[in-house]
Each structure stands twice: as C-alpha cells, then as structure tokens.
C-alpha cells in the first residue's frame, strides 16, 4: 500500500549518492576488512572535538541540575549564545553583527530550511551555482520552491556571472552560494561577489523586492595557503550567512548552526527577516537549537582567539592530507584543480569517462568516492579527505590502477 | 521592503497566543516582581532533570573525546538509542515494537514535521479533534497540507466520532490525536479509539489507501488517579506514536523525540513508511536528533523500571498541584472538568464571557493564562500548572477576584 506521497516515494528511489556509497562502503569493509577499504565518500570530520568543547561538557552536569535546567529557552537561542555568536561572526567575517540578528538553528541545514520556509511561496525560485551540495534541491523543494542551478566553468568552477544574471526573473527570491564550495573546493573571489551584488541590486530594483544572497559557509575556516574567503556581509546589504560548528568544532552530531542576518539591510528589514526566521524555526518543529550544544558553543567560543587558533590547527592537518592526495592524483594522471578550501577534491573522470562508471572502477579497487552527478555536475567526482593521512597514502596504488583502466 | 513570504508575514501578525502571554508575563514580572505574578501560560516542566540523566551527562566528556566523538550517526539515530526506545515503547504502550521501526527525531514537533512532509502533497488533509495544540496547523501547513479540526463535545471534550467520520474524504491522509490532550486534559477511552479505528479502516478501504492514525503522546505519563491511556498500536494497524522526552525526562531544550511505526501494518508497509521518515528527517535539515541528547536517553532508559518510577514520582508532584488548582477554581466558581491527564486545566470562561476578555481580566489580577481561541476552542482558557504549588496557592485570591468581575 502507498503510505508516503508520490514525491517522497520517487525521492526514496533516487536516494542520495553520498549515502549510497556510504552503505556500499559498510558492505565492502565487511568483505575486505576496514583497513583495506579507502573510504573518501563522507564529508564527516574525523578529529576529536577540541579541548574547550570537551572541558565545557565536563562541567555541564552540575550546571544543569536545576529546575528546568535542560528546558526550553527563547526560540532564537540562549541570549549568551547569540551574544557569543555575534562576536564570533564579527571576528570571522570582519563585518559588524549584533546578537539580535543571530538565530541559532539545528545545524546549517536547519538554518537553510528556516530561510526557505520564511521566504518562499510555492513556485518561487532560488538560483544556485553548480556543482552544489545535493540536499539544496530538497531544502528548497520542501516548501514548493524550485532550485535553478547555473553551471560554473568546467575545471576552474568560476561563477558564470552572466548565466546567473539571465536566470533571474520575477519569481527569484534568493541566490544561494557555498564558498569554500562543496564539492568543488573553489573559493569565490571578492570580484565575483561584487559582480553578484551588482546583478542582485539591479534585479531587486527591477522587480521591486530585494533578492536575498545566502552564503552557506560551514567550510569558511578551511581555506589553504593563506587564502581568505571574502565575506558577503560588507558586499551586499540583503545577505545572510548560514553556518554551523559541525566541521570546525567537531559538533556535527549535536546539530548546532546559526543564521546571521546582515544589519546593513536596515533595522526594519532585518527585524522583519529575523522575526520570520524565529517563527519558521519554531513552526518547523526545531523549536530551538539543542540546549547542550548551545552551552558547548558558549564555552567553545568564550575565547575567540583560541577558537580561531583551534581552527588553524585543524587546517594544518587537512593541508597535509591535501598535499598527499594531490600527489597521488598527479601520479595517477587524474586531472584536478587544487582545492583552495574544504576537505574535498573534485577531479575530472579520466579518459572522458562517465563519472558513475569511473567511480565504479574506483570501487573495484576499494576506493569509495561520489559521482559528480550527485552534485549536479557530471564528468567529475568527489573525494573527501576526512581520513587519516596513512589511509590516503595507502590508496595510491588503487587510484593509479583505476585510472589505467579505460 | 518585503523579505518574507505573504504567508509568513500574516503568521507573524497572528503570532502565537502562548508566546504572547509569555512576553506579557516578562513585562509584568518586571513591574510587579516575579513573586507577585502567577504565570500559568507555558507548558514547560519546572522540575530538575532526573538523576539518571544528570549522571549520564557527567560521564559523557571522556566518552566523546575520541575521533568524531560528537560526529554524525545514521539519520535514524544511534542503533543503541533506537534499541532502548523500542524496549521503552513496548513497556509503555504494551505493544510489540522493534528498533528498526523507531526514528529518533528533534522532539515530537520535529517528528510530526517528518511525518507530514513524508505523507502529504499540497491540498491533502489531516483531521484533528479540537481543542488542539495550536502549532499543529503550522506543521501541516508547512507542506501545503490542510488541518481540518472537528470540535469535541463542550465541557467533556469527548470525541465527535460522527463528525470525524463525516470530515473524511479522498484527500484525507491522516487523523492526528493527542491524548492526554493539551489543552483539555482529557484522555480518550479505548472505546473511542476503537470507534476511530473502525471509521479509518472503512474509509481506507473506500479510498484505496490507508489513512494514518498519528498519536502525539508527550503527556502519556501524566495520567492521574490510576487512569491508563489506551494505546493506538494494538487498536489500529496503520498507526504511529510520536512522542518526546521533553516532559517526562525534563529534556525539552535538548530536543529529543521519536516516531514509533506500528509493526502491525506489515513489514513491507512499515519499511516504506520508516524509509520515508528517515528521508524527511534528513531533507528537513534535522539530519539526526542531537547526539548528546540521544546518549542521555540511552542512559536515562537503561533501567526501564527506574525510568517508569521517575515518571510516577513526577506525577505525584503534579497531582498535588492539580488538587490545589481544582480547589481554587471551585472556590472561584469557575466551571471546569477535572483533567484526567497533562499539567493543564481548560476551564470555561465564567458568565458566558469571551475567553480573550476573561484572560485579560485574569491578567489584571496578575494571573497569566492562554485563551482557548489559541487552541481552536473559544469560550475556554488554559492554565498550565508547571509552577510550584506555593505559587498556585498564592494565586487563589486573584482567581476569585477575576471571576467576580462581570
């Protein structure tokens, strides 16, 4: 009997490529032993949570053993957590932020859902450069919205500014960017952001309503070789930053994210948007971001300089892994652009091969990756370096063998 | 400028009565002093989290100080948490349950959103007896669905079985019940559930598709005078229980809930529904229920008998408060039905008065309550006894004074 809607039934059949590779990996590890499978399928940090988070957790039990100690708080989060996040955002983005413009969410994914529920009516559109994180389509589609991808330049993944301008129409409510980009590893330049801002200002005027620029930035701290990630906040008034502590504080499972609404859009407009986001955070059943996670953030961000330092310690570990993976791909003769940020590589399937076919060839050599088709970008594949560098090194022969087979 | 959708803009204007009273209370406490305001507006438990939860939290820091210790887990939750919840559900509901039929969610509110996203297409309907928790309308409306309330009998709040049967049509996907009921305090009888099951079976056959019975049960443990809450699981195959540990383990802020899918609907149908719910839990951005909360549940439910005992300790505290409030309402000459469960009273506004007017009169006497209009049931008002019994006792004169004014 059919219990779920047609839409969900179809989505179940499609399933996520990332999850599918994850499942295949479990089977493969049973068969060959975990140490003989090189699993680059999941973008899930493998480091210990930082000491500040662990220490805060250690002290929590006594602190919450009071009436309603783990009870509800205002929907936008503990005032102290919003305050800590405003300070963090100012330090990280180099732009002014106030606690009243921060909404704490159930991860960045929860934050994006709050945003789309707040701004979209059925049939309205969100533009997004491809390749993009596959779940964006679902986040927009949950509320009857339509994600309109605009393909970035093959190989360099530079934004197709003209294509984005052409894609805008009266139904466009937002442009969603993700820099450093999952899966391409590209960081959009200040010039690119300025060009987007100019287009959005013009279109907003034409259609009589501001088009929102949404910057999804969980990988902001992972930019290599001193590359700085240009902030959208000083560049476009009607912008919001959506991020999480999944990657930089190792809190993926606890689901702590936030939305920072740009004060530059003006007090009244920001207040309208913030109030809409607090409402959608409530009615989507999140109600509030997990209270223990919020307390860990208050502790984890108490010393902003230390928190930034912890991030750069992590960056060093990923940079070393990135160096080894680049060396392996080069030796295997697989074409790739060195990622400027993130813990992903997005190389081209060799010999003009179909990405799904090549990922299968990699799997035959016990290497798990995800086809670019899963990110709206066929012909490429994603490698996540969220594994020990020894594992990356051991995968060398497998990459070389897979790339030789035509 | 308009940044949010028309729908959200209108919802902002409407706002929630509960939250509005909550905000009014904050102002009033500033003016008169917290001890002189009797705040019965929020259904938020005021007791300490139980010792099992606090002890588990105390031991967590060392346990999670490992690679990815607070990282992602499967979308449905830790296998150990699903296992603990299946055992808990069996003990609590007196019906068979397996871990594979449990999805751990971001509170019961998150669980209901997962269900509605999974089963509804725009325009499809969910029937619900009124009075009902006001957010149900939003949870269904988030996905373009329509909540169809059917008014229960005034005063007794017995289900209008005939009205429910008449409300079903080809667009009906589910019937949502909440027993013990917020705000009415009524517990639906086994006969009422059986009658609903008969109606649903007949309609499911007529329209060729099962209509789901959703039991939202966060107040199951709060049933007084030995009243037992009949479970839907043994009474109707196509049923799911949705609940949380917000009220019984004092974990409202951490957002831990679950959905239990009835194995009696058959392996194939249950698997389809479970897989749809895991998908919607992911694409709505919850991704997974907070990892620390899940670990607290594993600890909190390790000894099921002890967990049940903790609930009955809490019940005793609420029973005493209920006795005092009943005495006050009686003395004030305010008509009410003694709640069989929950920590709410839902009395009739005296002298045939409009509920909003009477709630204003109570506020003039520094008593905060919520108008029944906020629950789709005008003429009545809600009192939450989530405050110390001394506060309840101190409110006596205010209730008497308010009820005297016509």
Tab-separated table of C-alpha atoms in Angstrom, chain A residues 81 107 120 144 163 173 186 188 192 204 208 221 253 284 311 355 369 382 404:
chain	number	residue	atom	x	y	z
A	81	UNK	CA	24.895	32.023	22.886
A	107	UNK	CA	22.778	22.901	12.062
A	120	UNK	CA	9.390	31.071	-0.445
A	144	UNK	CA	7.262	24.006	-3.087
A	163	UNK	CA	24.287	32.932	-16.663
A	173	UNK	CA	13.674	35.124	-4.174
A	186	UNK	CA	36.716	26.618	-5.036
A	188	UNK	CA	34.691	32.686	-4.878
A	192	UNK	CA	32.901	37.584	-8.166
A	204	UNK	CA	15.884	43.753	-6.891
A	208	UNK	CA	10.550	45.837	-6.619
A	221	UNK	CA	37.828	28.048	8.200
A	253	UNK	CA	26.080	15.159	15.536
A	284	UNK	CA	9.247	23.633	11.530
A	311	UNK	CA	40.632	26.008	13.590
A	355	UNK	CA	31.647	9.817	-13.665
A	369	UNK	CA	34.170	8.342	-3.942
A	382	UNK	CA	34.250	13.990	-5.239
A	404	UNK	CA	44.805	2.974	-16.075
